[in-house]
Coordinates of N, CA and C in Angstrom, one line a residue:
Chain E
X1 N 181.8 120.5 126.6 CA 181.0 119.8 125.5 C 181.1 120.5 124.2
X2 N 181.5 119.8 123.2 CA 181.8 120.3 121.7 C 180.2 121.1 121.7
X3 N 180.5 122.0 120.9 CA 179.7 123.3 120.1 C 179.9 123.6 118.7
X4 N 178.6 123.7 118.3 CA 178.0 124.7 116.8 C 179.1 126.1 117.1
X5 N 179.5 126.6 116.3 CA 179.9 128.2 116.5 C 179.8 128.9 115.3
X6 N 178.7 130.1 115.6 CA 178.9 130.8 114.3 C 178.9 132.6 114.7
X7 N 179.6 132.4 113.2 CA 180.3 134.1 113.2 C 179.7 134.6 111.9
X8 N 179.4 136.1 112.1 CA 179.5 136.6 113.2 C 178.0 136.5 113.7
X9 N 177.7 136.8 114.8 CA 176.5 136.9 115.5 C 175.3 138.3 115.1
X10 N 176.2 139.1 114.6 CA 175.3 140.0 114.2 C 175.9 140.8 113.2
X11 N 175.3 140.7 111.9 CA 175.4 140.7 109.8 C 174.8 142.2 110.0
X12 N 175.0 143.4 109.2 CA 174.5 144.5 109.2 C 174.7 144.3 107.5
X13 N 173.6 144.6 106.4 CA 173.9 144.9 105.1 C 173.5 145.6 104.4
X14 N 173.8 146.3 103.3 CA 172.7 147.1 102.7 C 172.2 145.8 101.5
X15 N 171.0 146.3 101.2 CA 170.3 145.2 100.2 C 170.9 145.1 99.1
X16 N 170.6 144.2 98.3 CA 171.6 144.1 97.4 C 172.7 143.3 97.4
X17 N 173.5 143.7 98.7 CA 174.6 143.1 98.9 C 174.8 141.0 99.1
X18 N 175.7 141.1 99.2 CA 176.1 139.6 99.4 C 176.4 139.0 100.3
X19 N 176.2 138.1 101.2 CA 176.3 138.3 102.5 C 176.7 136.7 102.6
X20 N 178.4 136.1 103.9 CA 178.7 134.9 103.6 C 178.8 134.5 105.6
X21 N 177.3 133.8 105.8 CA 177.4 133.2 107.2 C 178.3 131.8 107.6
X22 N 179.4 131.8 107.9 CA 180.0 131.1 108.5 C 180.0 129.9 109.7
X23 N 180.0 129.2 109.9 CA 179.2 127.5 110.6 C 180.7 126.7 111.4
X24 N 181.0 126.6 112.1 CA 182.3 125.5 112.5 C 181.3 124.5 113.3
X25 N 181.0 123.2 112.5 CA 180.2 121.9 113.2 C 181.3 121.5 114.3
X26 N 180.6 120.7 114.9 CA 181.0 120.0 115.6 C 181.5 118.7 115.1
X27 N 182.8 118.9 115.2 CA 184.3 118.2 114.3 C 184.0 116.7 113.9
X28 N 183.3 116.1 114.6 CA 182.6 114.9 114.4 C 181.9 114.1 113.3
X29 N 181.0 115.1 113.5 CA 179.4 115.0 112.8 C 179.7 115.3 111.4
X30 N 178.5 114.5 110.7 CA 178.2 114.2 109.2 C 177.2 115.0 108.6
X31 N 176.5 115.8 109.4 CA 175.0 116.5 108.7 C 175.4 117.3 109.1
X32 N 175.4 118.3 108.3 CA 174.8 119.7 108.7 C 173.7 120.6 108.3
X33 N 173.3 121.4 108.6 CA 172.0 122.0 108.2 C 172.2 124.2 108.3
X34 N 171.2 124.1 107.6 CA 170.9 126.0 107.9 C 169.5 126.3 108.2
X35 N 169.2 126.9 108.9 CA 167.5 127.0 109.2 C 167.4 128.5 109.4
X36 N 166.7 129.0 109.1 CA 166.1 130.7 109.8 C 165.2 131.1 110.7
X37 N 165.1 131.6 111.3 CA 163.8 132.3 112.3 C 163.9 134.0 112.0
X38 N 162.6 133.7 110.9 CA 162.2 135.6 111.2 C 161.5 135.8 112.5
X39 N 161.5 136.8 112.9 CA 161.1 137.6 114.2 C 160.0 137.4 114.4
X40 N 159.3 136.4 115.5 CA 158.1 135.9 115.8 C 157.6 135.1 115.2
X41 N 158.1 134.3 114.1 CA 158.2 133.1 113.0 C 158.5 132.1 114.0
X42 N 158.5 130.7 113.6 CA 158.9 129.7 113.5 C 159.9 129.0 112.9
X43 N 160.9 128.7 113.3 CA 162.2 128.1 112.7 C 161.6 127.5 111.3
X44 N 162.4 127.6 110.5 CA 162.2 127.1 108.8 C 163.5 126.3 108.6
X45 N 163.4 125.4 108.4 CA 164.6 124.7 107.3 C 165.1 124.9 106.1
X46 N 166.2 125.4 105.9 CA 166.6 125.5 104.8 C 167.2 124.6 103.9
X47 N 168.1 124.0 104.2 CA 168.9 123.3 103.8 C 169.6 122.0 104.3
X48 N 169.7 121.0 104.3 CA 170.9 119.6 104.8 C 171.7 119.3 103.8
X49 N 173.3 119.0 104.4 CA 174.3 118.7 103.6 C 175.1 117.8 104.2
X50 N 175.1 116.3 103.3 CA 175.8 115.3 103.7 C 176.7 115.0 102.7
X51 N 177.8 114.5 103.0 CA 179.1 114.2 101.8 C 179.3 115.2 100.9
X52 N 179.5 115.9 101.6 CA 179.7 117.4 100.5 C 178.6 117.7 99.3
X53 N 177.8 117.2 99.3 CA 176.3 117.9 98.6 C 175.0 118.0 99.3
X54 N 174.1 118.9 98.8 CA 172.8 119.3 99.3 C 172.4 118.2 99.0
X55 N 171.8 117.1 100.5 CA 170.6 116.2 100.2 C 169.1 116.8 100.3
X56 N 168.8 118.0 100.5 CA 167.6 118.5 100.7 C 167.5 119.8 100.9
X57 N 166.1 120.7 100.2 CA 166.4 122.2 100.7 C 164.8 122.0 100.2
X58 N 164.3 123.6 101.2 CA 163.3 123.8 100.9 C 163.4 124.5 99.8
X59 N 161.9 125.0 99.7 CA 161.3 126.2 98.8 C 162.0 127.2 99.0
X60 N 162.2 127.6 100.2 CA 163.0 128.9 100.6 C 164.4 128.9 100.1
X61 N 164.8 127.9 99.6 CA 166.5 127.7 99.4 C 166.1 128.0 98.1
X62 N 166.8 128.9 97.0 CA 166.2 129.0 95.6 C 167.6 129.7 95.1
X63 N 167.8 130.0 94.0 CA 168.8 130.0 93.3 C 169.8 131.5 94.0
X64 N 169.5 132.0 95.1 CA 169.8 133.3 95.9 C 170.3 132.8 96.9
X65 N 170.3 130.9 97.0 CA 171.4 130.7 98.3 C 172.2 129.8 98.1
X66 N 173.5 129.6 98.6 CA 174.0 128.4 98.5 C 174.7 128.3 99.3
X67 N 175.0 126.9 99.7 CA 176.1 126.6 100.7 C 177.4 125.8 100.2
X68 N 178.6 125.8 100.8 CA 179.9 125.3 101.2 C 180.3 124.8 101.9
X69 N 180.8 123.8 102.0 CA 182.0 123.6 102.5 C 183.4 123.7 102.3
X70 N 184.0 124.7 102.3 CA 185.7 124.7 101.5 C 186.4 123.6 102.2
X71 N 186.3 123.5 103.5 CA 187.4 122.6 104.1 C 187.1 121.9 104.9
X72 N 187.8 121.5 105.9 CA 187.3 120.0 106.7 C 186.5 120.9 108.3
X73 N 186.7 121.8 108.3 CA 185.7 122.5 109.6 C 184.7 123.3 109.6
X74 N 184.7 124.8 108.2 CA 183.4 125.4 108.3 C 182.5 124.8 107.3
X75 N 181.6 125.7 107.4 CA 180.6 125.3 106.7 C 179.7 126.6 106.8
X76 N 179.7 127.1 105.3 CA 179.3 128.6 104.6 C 177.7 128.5 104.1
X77 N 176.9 129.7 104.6 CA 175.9 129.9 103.5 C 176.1 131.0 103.3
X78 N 175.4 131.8 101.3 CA 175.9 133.0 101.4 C 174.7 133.1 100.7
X79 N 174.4 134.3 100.6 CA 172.9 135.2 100.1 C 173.3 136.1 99.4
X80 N 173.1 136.2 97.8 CA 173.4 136.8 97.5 C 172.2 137.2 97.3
X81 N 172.4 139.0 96.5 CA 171.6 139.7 96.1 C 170.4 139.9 97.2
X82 N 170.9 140.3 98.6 CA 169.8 140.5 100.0 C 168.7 141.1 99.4
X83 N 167.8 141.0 100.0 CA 166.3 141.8 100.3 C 166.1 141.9 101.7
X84 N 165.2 142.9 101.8 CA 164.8 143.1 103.2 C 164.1 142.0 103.6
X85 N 163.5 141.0 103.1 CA 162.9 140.1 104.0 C 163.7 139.0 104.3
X86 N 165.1 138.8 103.9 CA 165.9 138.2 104.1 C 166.3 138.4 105.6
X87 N 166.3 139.3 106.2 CA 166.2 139.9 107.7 C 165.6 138.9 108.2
X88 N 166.6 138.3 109.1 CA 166.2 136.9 109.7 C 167.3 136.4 110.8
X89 N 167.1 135.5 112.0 CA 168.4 134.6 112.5 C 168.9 133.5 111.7
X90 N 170.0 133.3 111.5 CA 170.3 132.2 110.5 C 170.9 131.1 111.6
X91 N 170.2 130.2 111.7 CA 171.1 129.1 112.6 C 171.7 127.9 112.1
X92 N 173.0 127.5 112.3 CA 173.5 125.8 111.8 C 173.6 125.0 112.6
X93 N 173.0 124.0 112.0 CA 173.0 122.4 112.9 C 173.8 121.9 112.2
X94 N 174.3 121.0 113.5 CA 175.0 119.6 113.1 C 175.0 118.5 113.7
X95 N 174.6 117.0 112.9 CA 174.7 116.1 113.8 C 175.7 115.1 113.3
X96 N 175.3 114.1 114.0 CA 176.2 112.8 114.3 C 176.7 112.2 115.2
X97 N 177.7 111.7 115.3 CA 178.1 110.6 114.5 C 177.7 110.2 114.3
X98 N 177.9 109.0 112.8 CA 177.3 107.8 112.0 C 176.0 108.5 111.3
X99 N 175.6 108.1 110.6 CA 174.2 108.1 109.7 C 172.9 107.8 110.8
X100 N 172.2 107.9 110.3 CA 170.6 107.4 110.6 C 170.3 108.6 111.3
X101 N 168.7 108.7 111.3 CA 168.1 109.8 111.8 C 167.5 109.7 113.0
X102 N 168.3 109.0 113.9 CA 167.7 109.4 115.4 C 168.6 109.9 116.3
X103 N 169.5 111.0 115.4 CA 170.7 112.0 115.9 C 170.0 113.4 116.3
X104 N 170.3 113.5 117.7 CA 169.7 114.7 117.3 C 170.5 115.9 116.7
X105 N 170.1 117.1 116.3 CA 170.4 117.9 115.7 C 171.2 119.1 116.8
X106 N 172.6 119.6 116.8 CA 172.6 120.5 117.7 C 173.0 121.8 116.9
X107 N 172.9 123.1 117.5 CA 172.6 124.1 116.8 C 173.6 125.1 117.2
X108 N 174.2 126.1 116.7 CA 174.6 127.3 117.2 C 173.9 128.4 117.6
X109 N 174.6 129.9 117.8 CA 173.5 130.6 118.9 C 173.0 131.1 117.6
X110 N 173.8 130.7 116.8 CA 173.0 132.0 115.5 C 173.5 132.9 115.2
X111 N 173.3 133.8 113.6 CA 173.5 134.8 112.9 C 172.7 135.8 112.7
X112 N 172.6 136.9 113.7 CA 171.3 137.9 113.4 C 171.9 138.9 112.0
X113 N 171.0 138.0 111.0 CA 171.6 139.3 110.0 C 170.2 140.3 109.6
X114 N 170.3 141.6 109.6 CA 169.8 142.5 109.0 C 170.3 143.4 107.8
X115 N 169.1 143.4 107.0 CA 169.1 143.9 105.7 C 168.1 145.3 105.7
X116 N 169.5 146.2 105.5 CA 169.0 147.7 105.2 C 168.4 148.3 103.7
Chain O
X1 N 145.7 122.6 111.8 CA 146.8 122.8 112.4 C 147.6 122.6 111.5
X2 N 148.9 123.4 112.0 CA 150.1 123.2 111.6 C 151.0 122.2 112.0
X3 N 151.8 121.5 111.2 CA 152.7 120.0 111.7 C 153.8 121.3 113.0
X4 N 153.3 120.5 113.7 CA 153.7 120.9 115.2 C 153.5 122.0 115.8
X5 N 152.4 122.3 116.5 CA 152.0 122.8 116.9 C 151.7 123.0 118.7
X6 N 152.1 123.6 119.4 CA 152.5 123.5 120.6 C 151.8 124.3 121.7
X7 N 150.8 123.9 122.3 CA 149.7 124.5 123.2 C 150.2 124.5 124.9
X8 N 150.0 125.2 125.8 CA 149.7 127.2 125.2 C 150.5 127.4 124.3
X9 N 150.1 129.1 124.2 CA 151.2 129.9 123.5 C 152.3 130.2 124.7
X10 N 151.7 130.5 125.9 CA 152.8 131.0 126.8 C 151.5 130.5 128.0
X11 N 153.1 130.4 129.1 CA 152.4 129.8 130.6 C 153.1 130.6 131.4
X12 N 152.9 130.5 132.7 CA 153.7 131.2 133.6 C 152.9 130.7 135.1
X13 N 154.1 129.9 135.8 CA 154.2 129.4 136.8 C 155.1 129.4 138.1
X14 N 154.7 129.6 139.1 CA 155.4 129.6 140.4 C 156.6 128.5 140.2
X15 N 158.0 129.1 141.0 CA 159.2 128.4 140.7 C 158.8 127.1 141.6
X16 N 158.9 125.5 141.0 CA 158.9 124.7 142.1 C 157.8 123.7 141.3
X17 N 156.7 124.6 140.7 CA 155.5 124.3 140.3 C 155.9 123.1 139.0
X18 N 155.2 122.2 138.6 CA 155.5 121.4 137.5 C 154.9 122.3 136.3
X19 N 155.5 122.2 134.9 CA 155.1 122.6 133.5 C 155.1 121.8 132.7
X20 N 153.8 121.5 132.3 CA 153.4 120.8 130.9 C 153.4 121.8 130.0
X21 N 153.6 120.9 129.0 CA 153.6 121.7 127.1 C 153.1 120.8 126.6
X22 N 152.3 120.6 125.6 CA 151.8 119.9 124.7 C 152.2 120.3 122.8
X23 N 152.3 119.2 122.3 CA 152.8 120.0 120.8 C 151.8 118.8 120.2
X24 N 151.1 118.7 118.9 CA 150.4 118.0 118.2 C 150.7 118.1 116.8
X25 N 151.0 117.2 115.8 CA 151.6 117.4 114.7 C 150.7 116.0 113.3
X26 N 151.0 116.5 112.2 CA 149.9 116.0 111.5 C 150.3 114.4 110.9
X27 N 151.9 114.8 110.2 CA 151.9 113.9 109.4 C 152.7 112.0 110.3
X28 N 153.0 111.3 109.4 CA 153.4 110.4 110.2 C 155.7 110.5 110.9
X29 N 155.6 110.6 111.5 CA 157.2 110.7 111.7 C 158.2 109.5 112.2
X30 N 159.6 109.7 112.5 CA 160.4 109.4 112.8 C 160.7 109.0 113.8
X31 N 161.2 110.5 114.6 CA 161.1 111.1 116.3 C 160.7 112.2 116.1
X32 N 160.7 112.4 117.5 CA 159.9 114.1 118.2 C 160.9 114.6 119.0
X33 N 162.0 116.1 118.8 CA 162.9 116.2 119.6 C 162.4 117.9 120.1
X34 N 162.6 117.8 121.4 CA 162.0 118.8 121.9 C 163.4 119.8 122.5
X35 N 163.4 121.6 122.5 CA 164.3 121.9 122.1 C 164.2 123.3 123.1
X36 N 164.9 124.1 123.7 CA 164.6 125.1 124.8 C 165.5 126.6 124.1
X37 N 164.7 127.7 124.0 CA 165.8 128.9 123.6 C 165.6 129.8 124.4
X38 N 166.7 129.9 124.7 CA 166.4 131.3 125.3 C 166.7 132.6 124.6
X39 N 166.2 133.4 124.8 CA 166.1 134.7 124.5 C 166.9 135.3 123.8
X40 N 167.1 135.1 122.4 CA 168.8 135.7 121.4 C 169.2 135.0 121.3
X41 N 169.2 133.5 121.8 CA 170.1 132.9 122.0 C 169.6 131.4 120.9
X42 N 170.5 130.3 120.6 CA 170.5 129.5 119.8 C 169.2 128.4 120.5
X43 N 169.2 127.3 119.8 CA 168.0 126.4 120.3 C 168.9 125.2 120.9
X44 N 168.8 124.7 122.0 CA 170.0 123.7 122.9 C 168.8 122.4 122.8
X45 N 169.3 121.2 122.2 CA 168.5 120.2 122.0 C 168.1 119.7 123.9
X46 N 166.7 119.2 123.8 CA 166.6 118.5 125.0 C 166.6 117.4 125.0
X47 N 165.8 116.8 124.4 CA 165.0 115.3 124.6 C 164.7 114.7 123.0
X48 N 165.1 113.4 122.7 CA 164.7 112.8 121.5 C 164.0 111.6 122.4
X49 N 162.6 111.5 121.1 CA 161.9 110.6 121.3 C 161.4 109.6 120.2
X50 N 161.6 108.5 119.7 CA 161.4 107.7 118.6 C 160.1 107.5 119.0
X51 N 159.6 107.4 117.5 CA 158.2 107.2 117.4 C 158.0 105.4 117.7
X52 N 158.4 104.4 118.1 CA 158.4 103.6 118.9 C 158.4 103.6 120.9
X53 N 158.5 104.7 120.7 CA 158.7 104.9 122.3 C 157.9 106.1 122.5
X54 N 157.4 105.5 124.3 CA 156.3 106.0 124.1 C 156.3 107.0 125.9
X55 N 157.5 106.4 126.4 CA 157.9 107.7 127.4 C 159.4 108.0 127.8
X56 N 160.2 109.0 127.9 CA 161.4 109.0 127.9 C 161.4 110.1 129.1
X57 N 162.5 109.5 129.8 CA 163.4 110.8 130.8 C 164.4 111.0 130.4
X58 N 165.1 112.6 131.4 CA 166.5 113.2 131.5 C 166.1 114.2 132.4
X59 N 166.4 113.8 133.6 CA 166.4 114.6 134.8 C 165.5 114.9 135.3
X60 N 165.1 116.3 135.2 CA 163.6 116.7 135.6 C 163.0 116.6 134.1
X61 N 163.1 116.0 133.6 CA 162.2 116.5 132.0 C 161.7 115.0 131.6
X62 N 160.2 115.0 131.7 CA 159.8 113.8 131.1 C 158.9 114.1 129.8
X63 N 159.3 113.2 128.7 CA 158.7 113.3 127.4 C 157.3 112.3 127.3
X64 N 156.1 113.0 126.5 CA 155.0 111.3 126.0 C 155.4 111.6 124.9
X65 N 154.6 110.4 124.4 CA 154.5 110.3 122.8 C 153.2 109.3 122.5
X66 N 152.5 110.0 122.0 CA 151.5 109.3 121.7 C 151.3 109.3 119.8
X67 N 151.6 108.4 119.1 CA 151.4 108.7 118.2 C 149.8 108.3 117.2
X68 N 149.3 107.4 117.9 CA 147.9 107.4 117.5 C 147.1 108.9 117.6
X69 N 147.5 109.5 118.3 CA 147.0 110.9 119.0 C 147.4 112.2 118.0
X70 N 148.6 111.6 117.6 CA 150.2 112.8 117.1 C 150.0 113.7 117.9
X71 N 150.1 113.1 119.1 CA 151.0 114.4 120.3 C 151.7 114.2 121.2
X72 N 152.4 115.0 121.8 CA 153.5 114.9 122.4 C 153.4 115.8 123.6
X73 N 154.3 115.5 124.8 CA 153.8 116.6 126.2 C 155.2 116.6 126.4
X74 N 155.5 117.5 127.1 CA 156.9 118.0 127.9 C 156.8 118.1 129.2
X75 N 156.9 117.3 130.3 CA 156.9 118.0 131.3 C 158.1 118.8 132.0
X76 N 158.0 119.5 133.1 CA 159.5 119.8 133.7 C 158.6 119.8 135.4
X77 N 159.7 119.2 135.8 CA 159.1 119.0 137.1 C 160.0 120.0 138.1
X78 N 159.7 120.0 139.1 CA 160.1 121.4 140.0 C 161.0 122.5 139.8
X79 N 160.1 123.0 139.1 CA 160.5 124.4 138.0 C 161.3 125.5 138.6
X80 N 162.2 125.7 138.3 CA 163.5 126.9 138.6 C 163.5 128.1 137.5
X81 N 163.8 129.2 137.9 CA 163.6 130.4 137.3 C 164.9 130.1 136.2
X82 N 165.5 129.3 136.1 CA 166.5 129.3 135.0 C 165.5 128.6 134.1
X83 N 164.6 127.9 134.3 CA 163.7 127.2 133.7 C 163.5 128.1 132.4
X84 N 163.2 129.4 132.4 CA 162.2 130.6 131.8 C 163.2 129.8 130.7
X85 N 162.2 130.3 129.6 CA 162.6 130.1 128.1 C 161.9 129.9 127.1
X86 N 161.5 129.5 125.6 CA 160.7 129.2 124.6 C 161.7 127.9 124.5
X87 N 160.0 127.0 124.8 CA 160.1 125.5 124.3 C 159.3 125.2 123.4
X88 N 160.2 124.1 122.3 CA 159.8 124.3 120.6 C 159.8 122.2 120.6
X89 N 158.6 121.9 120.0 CA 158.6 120.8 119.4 C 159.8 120.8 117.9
X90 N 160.1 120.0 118.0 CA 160.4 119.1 116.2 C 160.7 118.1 116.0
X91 N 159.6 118.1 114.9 CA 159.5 116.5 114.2 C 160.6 116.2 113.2
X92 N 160.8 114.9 113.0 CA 161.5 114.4 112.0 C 160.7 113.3 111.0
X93 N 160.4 113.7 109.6 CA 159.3 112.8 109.1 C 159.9 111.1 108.8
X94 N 159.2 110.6 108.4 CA 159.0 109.0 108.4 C 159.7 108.4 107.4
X95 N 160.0 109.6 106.5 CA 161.1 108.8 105.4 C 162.1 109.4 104.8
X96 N 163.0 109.1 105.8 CA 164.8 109.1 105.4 C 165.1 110.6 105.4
X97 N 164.5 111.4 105.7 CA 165.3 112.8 105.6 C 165.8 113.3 106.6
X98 N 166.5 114.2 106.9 CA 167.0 115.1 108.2 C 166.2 116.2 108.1
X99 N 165.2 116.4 107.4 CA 164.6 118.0 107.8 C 163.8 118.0 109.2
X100 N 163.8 118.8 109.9 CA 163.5 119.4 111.0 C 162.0 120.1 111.4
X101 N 161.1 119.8 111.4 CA 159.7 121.0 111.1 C 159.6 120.8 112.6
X102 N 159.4 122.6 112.9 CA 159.1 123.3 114.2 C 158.2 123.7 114.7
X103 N 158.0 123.5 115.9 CA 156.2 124.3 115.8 C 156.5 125.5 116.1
X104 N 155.4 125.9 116.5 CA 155.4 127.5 117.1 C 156.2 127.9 118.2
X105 N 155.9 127.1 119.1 CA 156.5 127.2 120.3 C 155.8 127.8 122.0
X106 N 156.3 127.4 123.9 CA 156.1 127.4 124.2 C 156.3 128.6 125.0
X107 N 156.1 130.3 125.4 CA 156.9 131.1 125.8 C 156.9 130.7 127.8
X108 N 157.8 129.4 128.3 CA 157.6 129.6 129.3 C 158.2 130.4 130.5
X109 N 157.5 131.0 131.6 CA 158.1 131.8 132.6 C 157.5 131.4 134.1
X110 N 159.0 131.3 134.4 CA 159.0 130.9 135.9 C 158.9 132.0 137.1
X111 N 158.3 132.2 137.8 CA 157.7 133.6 138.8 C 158.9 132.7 139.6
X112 N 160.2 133.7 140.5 CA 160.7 133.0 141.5 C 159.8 133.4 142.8

């Protein structure tokens, strides 16, 4: 069964730094997404991206994130300028085929990044 | 409450035993898709439920939906220790977006 895959699984950074989480959707699909879980949190939404632009981002998405697509398989978020509370799992969804919203969403295992 | 919110916090049941989860959520939605993690590991979609529909299966796993109520139950019927895991409601709201809101979640454990 096709798979989310993301690399690497576990981000080591010192703060400050820049940090670029990598996503390969499932080759299909038209949405993709980035979501976080800090440690005993609840998954947060960050971001959805359809036709090559952000149709939606939270509060949490602020001018310290942004996402990519360079090419027709990954799909990049990068953080710049870390903080320690940026210390989080980073997960990407992707759905599809076709449009409409009773796709469900599937996800990768995730990006444990930590910020030193 | 919080839009989705998911009662208990944690259960723990003899392997074989059936497991309800309940999640309750505020605003009006879309669907209800319910989601299983295990431990490090990423969230594996289980079950979508349209807010027109009001009971769904897949295998051992039956979904309600009640949305006059805004809640939703999970069951799993004769529970296996692969069962163990954190079961997570999420909603999809009522107008046109893909965002995702999660509840808390269910920490369930199966005793073999």
């Amino acid at each position: 069964e096709p798979e989310v895959t993301q690399t690497p699984s576990h981000q080591v950074t010192q703060m400050g730094q820049e940090v670029i989480l990598r996503c390969v959707p499932i080759s299909n699909h038209l949405y993709f997404y980035w979501y976080r879980q800090i440690l005993g949190q609840k998954v947060e939404f960050l971001v959805s991206f359809y036709n090559n632009e952000i149709s939606e981002k939270s509060e949490i998405f602020d001018d310290q994130f942004s996402v990519e697509r360079p090419d027709g398989s990954n799909f990049t978020l990068k953080i710049r300028s870390t903080k320690l509370e940026d210390s989080a799992m980073y997960f990407c969804a992707s759905s599809g085929p076709g449009t409409g919203s009773n796709q469900p969403q599937h996800f990768g295992d995730g990006t444990r990044l930590s910020i030193l | 409450s919080q839009q989705g919110e998911e009662d208990p916090q944690a259960l723990s049941i003899q392997e074989g035993e059936n497991a309800t989860m309940n999640c309750s959520y505020k605003t009006s939605i879309n669907n209800l898709q319910w989601y299983r993690q295990n431990s490090g590991r990423g969230l594996v979609h289980l079950i979508l439920i349209r807010s027109n529909e009001r009971e769904k299966h897949s295998g051992r796993l039956r979904v309600t939906l009640d949305t006059s109520k805004k809640s939703s139950s999970l069951l799993i019927t004769a529970s296996r220790a692969a069962d163990t895991a954190s079961y997570f409601c999420a909603t999809l709201p009522n107008f046109g977006n893909e965002k995702l809101t999660f509840g808390t979640g269910t920490r369930l454990t199966i005793i073999p």
